[in-house]
Short mmCIF file of C-alpha atoms in Angstrom, two decimals:
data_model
loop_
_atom_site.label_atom_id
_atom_site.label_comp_id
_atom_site.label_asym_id
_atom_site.label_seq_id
_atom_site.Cartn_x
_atom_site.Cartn_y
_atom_site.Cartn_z
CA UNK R 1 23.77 31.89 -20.05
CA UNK R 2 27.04 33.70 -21.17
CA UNK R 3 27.51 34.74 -17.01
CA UNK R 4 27.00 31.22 -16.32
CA UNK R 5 29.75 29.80 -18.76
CA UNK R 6 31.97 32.72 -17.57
CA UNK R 7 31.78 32.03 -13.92
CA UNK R 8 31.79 28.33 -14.93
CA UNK R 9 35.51 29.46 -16.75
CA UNK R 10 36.35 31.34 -14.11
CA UNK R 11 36.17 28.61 -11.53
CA UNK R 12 37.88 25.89 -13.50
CA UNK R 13 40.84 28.26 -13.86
CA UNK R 14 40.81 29.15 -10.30
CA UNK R 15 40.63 24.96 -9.37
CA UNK R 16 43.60 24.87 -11.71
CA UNK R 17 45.70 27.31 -10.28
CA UNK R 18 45.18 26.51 -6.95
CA UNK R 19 45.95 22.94 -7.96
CA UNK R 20 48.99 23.85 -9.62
CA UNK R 21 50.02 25.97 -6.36
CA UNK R 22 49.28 22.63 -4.09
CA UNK R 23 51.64 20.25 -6.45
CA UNK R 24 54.70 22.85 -5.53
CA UNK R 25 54.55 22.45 -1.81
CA UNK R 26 55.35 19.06 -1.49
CA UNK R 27 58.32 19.08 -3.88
CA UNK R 28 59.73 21.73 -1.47
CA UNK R 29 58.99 19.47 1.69
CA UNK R 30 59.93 16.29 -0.22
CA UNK R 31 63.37 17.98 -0.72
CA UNK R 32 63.87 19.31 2.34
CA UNK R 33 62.79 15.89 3.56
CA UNK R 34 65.32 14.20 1.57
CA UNK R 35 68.08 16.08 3.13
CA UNK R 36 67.05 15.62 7.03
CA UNK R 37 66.35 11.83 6.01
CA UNK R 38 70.20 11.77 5.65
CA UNK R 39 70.59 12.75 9.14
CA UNK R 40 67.90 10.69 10.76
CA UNK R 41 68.04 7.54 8.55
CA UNK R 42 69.81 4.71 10.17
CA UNK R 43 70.26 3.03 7.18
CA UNK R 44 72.41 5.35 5.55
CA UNK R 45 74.98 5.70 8.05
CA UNK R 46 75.51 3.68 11.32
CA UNK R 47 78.05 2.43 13.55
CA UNK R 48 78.97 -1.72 14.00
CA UNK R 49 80.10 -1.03 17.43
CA UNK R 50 84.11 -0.29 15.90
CA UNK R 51 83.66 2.92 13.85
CA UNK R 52 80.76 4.67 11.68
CA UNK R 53 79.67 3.58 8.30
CA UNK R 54 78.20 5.52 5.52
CA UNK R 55 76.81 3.60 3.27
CA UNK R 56 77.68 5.56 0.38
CA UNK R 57 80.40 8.78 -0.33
CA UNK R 58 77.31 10.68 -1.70
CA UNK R 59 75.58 10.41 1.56
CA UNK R 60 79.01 10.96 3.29
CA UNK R 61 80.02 14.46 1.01
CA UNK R 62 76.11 15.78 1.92
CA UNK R 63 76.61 15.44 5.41
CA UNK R 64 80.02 17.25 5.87
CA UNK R 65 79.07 20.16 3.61
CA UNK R 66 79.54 22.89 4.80
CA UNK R 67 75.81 23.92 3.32
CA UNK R 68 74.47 21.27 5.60
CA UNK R 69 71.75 23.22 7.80
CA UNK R 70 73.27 24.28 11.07
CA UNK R 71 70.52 22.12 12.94
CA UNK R 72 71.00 19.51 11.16
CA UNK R 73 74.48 19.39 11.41
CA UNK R 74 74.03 19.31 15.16
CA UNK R 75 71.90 16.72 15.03
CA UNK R 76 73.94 14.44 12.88
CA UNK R 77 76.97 14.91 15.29
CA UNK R 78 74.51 14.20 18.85
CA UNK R 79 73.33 10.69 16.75
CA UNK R 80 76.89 10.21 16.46
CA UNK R 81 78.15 10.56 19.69
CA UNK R 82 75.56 8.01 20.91
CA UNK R 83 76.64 5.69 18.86
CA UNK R 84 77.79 2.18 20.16
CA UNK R 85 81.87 2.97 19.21
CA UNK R 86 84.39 5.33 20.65
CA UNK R 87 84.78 8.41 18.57
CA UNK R 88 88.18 10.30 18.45
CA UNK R 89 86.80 13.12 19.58
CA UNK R 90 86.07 11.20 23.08
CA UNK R 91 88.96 9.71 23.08
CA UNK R 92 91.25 12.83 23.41
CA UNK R 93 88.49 14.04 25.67
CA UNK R 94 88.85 11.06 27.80
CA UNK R 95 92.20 10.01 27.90
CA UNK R 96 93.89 13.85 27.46
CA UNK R 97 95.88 12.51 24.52
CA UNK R 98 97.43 15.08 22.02
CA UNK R 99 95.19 15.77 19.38
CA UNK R 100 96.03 14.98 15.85
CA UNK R 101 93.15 15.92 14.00
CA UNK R 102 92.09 19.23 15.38
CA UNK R 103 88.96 19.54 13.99
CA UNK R 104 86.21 18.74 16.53
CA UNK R 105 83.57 17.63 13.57
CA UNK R 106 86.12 15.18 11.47
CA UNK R 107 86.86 13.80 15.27
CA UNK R 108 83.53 12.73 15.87
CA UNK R 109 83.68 11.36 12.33
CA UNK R 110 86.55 9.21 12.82
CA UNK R 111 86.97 6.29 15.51
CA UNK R 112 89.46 6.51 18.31
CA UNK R 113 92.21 4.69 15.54
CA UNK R 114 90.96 7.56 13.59
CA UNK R 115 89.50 5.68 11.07
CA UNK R 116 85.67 5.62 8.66
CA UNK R 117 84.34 3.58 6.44
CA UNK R 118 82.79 4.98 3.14
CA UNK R 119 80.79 2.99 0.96
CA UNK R 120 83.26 0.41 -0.05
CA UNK R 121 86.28 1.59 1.52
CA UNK R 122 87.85 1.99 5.20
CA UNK R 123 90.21 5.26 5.51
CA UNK R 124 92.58 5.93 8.24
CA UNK R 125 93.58 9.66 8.72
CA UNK R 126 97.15 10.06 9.55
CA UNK R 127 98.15 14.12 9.52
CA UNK R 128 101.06 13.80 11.06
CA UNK R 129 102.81 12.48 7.55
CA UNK R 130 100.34 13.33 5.52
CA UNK R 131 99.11 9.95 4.28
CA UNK R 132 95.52 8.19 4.02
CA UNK R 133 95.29 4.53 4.32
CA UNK R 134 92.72 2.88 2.42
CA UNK R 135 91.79 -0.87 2.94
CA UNK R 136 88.55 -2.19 1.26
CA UNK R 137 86.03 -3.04 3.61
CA UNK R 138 85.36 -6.69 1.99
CA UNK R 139 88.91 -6.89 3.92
CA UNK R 140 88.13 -6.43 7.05
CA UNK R 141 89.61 -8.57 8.88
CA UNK R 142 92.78 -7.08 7.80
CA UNK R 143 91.37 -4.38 10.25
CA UNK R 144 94.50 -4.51 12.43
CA UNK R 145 97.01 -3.73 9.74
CA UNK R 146 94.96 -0.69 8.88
CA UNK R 147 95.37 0.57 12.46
CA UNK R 148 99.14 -0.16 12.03
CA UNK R 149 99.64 1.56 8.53
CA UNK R 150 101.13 -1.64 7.40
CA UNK R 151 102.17 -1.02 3.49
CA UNK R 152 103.61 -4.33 3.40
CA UNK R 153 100.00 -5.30 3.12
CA UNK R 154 99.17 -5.07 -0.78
CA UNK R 155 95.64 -4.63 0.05
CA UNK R 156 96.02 -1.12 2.17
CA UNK R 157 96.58 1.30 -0.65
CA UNK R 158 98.74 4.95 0.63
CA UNK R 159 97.25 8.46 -0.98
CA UNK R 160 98.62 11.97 0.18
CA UNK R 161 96.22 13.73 2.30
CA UNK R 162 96.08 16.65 -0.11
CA UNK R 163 94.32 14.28 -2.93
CA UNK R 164 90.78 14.26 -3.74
CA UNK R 165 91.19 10.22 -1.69
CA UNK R 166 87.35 9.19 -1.77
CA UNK R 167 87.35 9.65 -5.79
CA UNK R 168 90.57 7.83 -6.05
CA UNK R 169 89.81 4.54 -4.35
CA UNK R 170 86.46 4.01 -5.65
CA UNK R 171 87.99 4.66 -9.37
CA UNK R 172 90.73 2.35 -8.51
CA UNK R 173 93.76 4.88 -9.42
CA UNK R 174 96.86 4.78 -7.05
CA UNK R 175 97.81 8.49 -7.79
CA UNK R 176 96.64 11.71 -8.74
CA UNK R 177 99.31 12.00 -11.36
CA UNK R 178 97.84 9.04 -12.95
CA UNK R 179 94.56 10.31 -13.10
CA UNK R 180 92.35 11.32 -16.10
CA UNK R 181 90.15 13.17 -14.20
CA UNK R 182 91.38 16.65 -13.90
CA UNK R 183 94.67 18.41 -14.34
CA UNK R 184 93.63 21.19 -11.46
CA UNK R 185 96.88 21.19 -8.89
CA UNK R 186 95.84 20.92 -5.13
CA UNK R 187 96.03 23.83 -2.78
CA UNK R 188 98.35 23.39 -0.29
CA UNK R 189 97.54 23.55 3.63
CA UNK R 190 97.97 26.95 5.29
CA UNK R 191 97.75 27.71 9.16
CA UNK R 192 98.04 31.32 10.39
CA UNK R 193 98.10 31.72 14.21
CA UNK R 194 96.89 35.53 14.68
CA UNK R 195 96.25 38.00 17.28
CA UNK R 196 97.83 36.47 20.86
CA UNK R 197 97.04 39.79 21.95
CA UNK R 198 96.19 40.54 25.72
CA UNK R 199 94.57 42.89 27.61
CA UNK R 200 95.51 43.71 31.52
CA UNK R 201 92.61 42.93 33.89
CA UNK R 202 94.19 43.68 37.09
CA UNK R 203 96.29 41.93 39.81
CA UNK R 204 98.17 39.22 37.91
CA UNK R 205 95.60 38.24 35.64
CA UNK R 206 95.15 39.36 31.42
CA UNK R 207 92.47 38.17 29.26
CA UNK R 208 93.92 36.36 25.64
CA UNK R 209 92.49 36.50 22.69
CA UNK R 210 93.57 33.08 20.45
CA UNK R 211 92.17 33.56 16.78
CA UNK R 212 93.43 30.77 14.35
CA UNK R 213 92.91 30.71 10.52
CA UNK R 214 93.18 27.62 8.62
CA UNK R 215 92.56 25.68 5.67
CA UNK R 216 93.13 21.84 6.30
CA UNK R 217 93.30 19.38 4.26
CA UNK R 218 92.72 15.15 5.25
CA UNK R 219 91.99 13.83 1.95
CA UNK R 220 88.52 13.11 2.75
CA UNK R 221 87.96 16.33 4.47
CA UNK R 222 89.06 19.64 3.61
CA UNK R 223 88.34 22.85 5.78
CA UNK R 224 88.73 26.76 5.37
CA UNK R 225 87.87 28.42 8.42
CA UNK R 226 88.59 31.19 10.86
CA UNK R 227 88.20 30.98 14.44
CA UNK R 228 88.56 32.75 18.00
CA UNK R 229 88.19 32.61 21.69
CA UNK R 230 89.45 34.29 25.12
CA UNK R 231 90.66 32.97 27.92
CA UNK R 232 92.17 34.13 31.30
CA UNK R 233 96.38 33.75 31.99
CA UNK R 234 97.82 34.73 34.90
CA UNK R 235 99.44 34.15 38.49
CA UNK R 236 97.03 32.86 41.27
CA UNK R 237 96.71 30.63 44.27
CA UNK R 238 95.71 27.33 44.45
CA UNK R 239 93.37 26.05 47.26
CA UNK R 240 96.28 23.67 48.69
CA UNK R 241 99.29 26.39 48.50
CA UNK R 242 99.69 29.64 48.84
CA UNK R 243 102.35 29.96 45.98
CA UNK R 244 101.74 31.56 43.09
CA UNK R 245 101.27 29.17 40.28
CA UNK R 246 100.22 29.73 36.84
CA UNK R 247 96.60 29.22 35.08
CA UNK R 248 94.44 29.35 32.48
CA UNK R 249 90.40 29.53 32.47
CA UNK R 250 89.08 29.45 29.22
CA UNK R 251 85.26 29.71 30.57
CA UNK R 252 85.75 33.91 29.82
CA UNK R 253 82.04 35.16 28.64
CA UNK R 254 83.34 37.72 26.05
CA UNK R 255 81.47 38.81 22.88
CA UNK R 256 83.63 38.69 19.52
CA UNK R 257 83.05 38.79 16.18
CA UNK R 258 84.76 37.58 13.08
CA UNK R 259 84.25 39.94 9.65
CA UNK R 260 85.37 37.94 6.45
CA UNK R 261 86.01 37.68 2.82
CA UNK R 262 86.62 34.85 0.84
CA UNK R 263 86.67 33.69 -2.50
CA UNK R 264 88.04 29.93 -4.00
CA UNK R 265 87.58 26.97 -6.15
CA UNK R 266 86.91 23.50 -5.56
CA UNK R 267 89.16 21.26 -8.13
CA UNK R 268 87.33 20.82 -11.42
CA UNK R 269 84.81 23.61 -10.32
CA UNK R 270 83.55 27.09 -11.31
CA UNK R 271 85.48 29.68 -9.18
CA UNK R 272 83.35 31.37 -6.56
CA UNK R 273 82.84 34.89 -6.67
CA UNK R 274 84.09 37.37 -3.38
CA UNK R 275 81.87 36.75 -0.63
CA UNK R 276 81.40 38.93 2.60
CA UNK R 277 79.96 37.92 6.20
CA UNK R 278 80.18 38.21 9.86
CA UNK R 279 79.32 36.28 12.56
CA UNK R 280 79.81 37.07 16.55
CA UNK R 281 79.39 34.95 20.20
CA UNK R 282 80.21 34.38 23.09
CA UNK R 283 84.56 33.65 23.16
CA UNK R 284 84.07 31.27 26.41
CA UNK R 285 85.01 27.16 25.60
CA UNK R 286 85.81 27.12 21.48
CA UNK R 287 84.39 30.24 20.75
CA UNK R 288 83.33 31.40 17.51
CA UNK R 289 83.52 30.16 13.93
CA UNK R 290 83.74 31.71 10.52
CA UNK R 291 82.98 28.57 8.26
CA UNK R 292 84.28 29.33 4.18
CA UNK R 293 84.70 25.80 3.02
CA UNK R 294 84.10 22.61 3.93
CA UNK R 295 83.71 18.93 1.84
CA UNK R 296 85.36 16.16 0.69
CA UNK R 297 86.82 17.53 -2.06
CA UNK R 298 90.23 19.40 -2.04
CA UNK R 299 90.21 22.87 -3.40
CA UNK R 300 92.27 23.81 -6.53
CA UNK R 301 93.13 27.44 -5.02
CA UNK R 302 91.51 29.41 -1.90
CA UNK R 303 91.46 33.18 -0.38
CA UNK R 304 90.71 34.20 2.64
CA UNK R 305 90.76 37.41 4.81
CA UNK R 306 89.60 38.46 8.32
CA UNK R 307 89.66 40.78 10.75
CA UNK R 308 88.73 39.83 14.44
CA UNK R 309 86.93 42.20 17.20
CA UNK R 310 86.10 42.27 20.76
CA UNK R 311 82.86 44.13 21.86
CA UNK R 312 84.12 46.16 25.08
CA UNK R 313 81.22 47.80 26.67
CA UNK R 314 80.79 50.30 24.43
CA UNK R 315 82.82 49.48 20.77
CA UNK R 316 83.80 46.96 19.12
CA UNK R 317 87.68 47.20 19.00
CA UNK R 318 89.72 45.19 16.64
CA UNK R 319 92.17 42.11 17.70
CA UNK R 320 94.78 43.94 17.25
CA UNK R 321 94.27 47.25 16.29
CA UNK R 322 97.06 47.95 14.36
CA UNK R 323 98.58 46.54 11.06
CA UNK R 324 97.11 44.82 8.37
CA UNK R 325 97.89 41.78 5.73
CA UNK R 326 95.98 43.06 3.00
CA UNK R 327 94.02 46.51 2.52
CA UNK R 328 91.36 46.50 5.25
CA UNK R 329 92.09 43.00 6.93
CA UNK R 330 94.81 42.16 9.56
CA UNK R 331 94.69 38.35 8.75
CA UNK R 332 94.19 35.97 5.92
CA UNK R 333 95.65 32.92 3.81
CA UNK R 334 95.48 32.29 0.21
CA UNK R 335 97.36 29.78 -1.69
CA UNK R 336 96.93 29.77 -5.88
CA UNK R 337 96.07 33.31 -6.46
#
């Protein structure tokens, strides 16, 4: 009898555990779910054939995470892109206008007037003198002066691109120096062109590395990065003349790989500790990408250093192999430390 009530025990613990185990696996799923719902879900973001919507700036500040899923992050830009409205990103694509974003992700964000609405609120992104225009989207039809930055218009509101924007206009303060929220300064934008180093093919022809560091700031999106690519420069012929004329072919399948560093802190955040990784690709088209930040919140002070390689048959060789900006790295940018 004692056997029985043992095994009897022993069973109802075993039901228990395993029931206990079964309630944890679908509050995993649920929260992955949660997270690819905000890429999938039509209701949370859409476009009205003019621009894209998000219908709040918590859905908006999940999606352009950097800790967004890779995949997903694909897949959110591929539902935009089929979207009903013209994207900026097309729009440089299609008429070969200057580009005044240069950031292929915000550009797919943003309409060809380079403008989102968030929740409430319509932004225009203008880099170029560093200002965000906010109208509120129960304005509308006021849609026109937005496009036009018209500040005559007392319902288009002006913020610096360098201010946390998205938590200003839905708290209805005009300024950062006005604000209660936090007395953390904003980093200021950096942009380090590196390497521009070349290596002789033959004939005419040398193949250029371009590696770029940057940390950008639009006042609904801010970006630390690093980033490379090759192409071909030289003197050739073109099928119609014989004369020598100059090109550039930046379809160059060449492995490189971007080692980095960086530490910072978001504004009214814990600092981040030093963090170390690498990634590598091919260098044909854009190349390769070494993401540190990216939200829609400034940062109060960043750091960030790189070093850039080539693999050449054998080694990889560093872009360029001599000199560096801080012990062991040839490039970086830091602003606040």
């Amino acid at each position: 009898m004692k056997k029985i009530s043992n095994r009897i025990f022993l069973l109802s613990l075993l039901v228990i555990v395993v029931a206990g185990c079964q309630k944890e696996i679908p509050q995993k799923n649920n929260s992955l779910q949660n997270v690819i719902s905000k890429v999938s879900d039509k209701s949370d973001y859409y476009s009205d054939g003019k621009m894209l919507i998000f219908k709040d700036s918590e859905i908006y500040s999940k999606l352009v995470s950097h800790e967004l899923d890779n995949n997903l992050r694909l897949a959110f830009e591929k539902t935009i892109l089929e979207m009903e409205h013209l994207t900026y990103f097309e729009k440089i694509k299609k008429d070969a206008v200057q580009d005044l974003i240069e950031d292929d992700f915000l550009s797919k964000i943003l309409n060809e007037d380079r403008i989102v609405q968030i929740g409430p609120f319509i932004y225009k992104i203008s880099l170029i003198d560093s200002s965000v225009f906010v109208l509120p989207a129960e304005n509308i039809e006021e849609y026109g002066d937005l496009v036009n930055e018209n500040i005559e218009n007392e319902n288009i509101r002006v913020y610096s691109t360098f201010e946390n924007v998205i938590e200003l206009a839905e708290s209805g303060v005009e300024s950062q120096k006005k604000s209660l929220f936090c007395s953390d300064k904003y980093a200021k934008a950096r942009y380090e062109s590196s390497c521009g180093n070349s290596i002789y093919i033959g004939g005419l022809t040398s193949l250029v590395f371009d590696c770029r560091i940057r940390y950008a700031a639009a006042g609904i999106f801010f970006n630390l990065k690093a980033w490379a690519n090759t192409f071909e420069h030289g003197l050739g012929s073109t099928l119609e003349s014989d004369q020598l004329v100059y090109y550039s072919n930046t379809n160059v399948n060449t492995t490189l790989r971007i080692d980095a560093e960086r530490k910072y802190k978001e504004r009214c955040s814990a600092e981040t500790s030093w963090y170390w990784w690498s990634t590598s690709g091919n260098g044909a088209g854009n190349g390769i990408t070494a993401q540190s930040y990216q939200g829609s919140k400034g940062l109060n002070k960043y750091w960030l250093k790189v070093n850039f390689y080539f693999w050449n048959g054998t080694n990889w060789v560093r872009i360029p192999p001599a000199g560096d900006w801080y012990p062991g790295y040839h490039r970086g940018i830091t602003n606040g430390y």
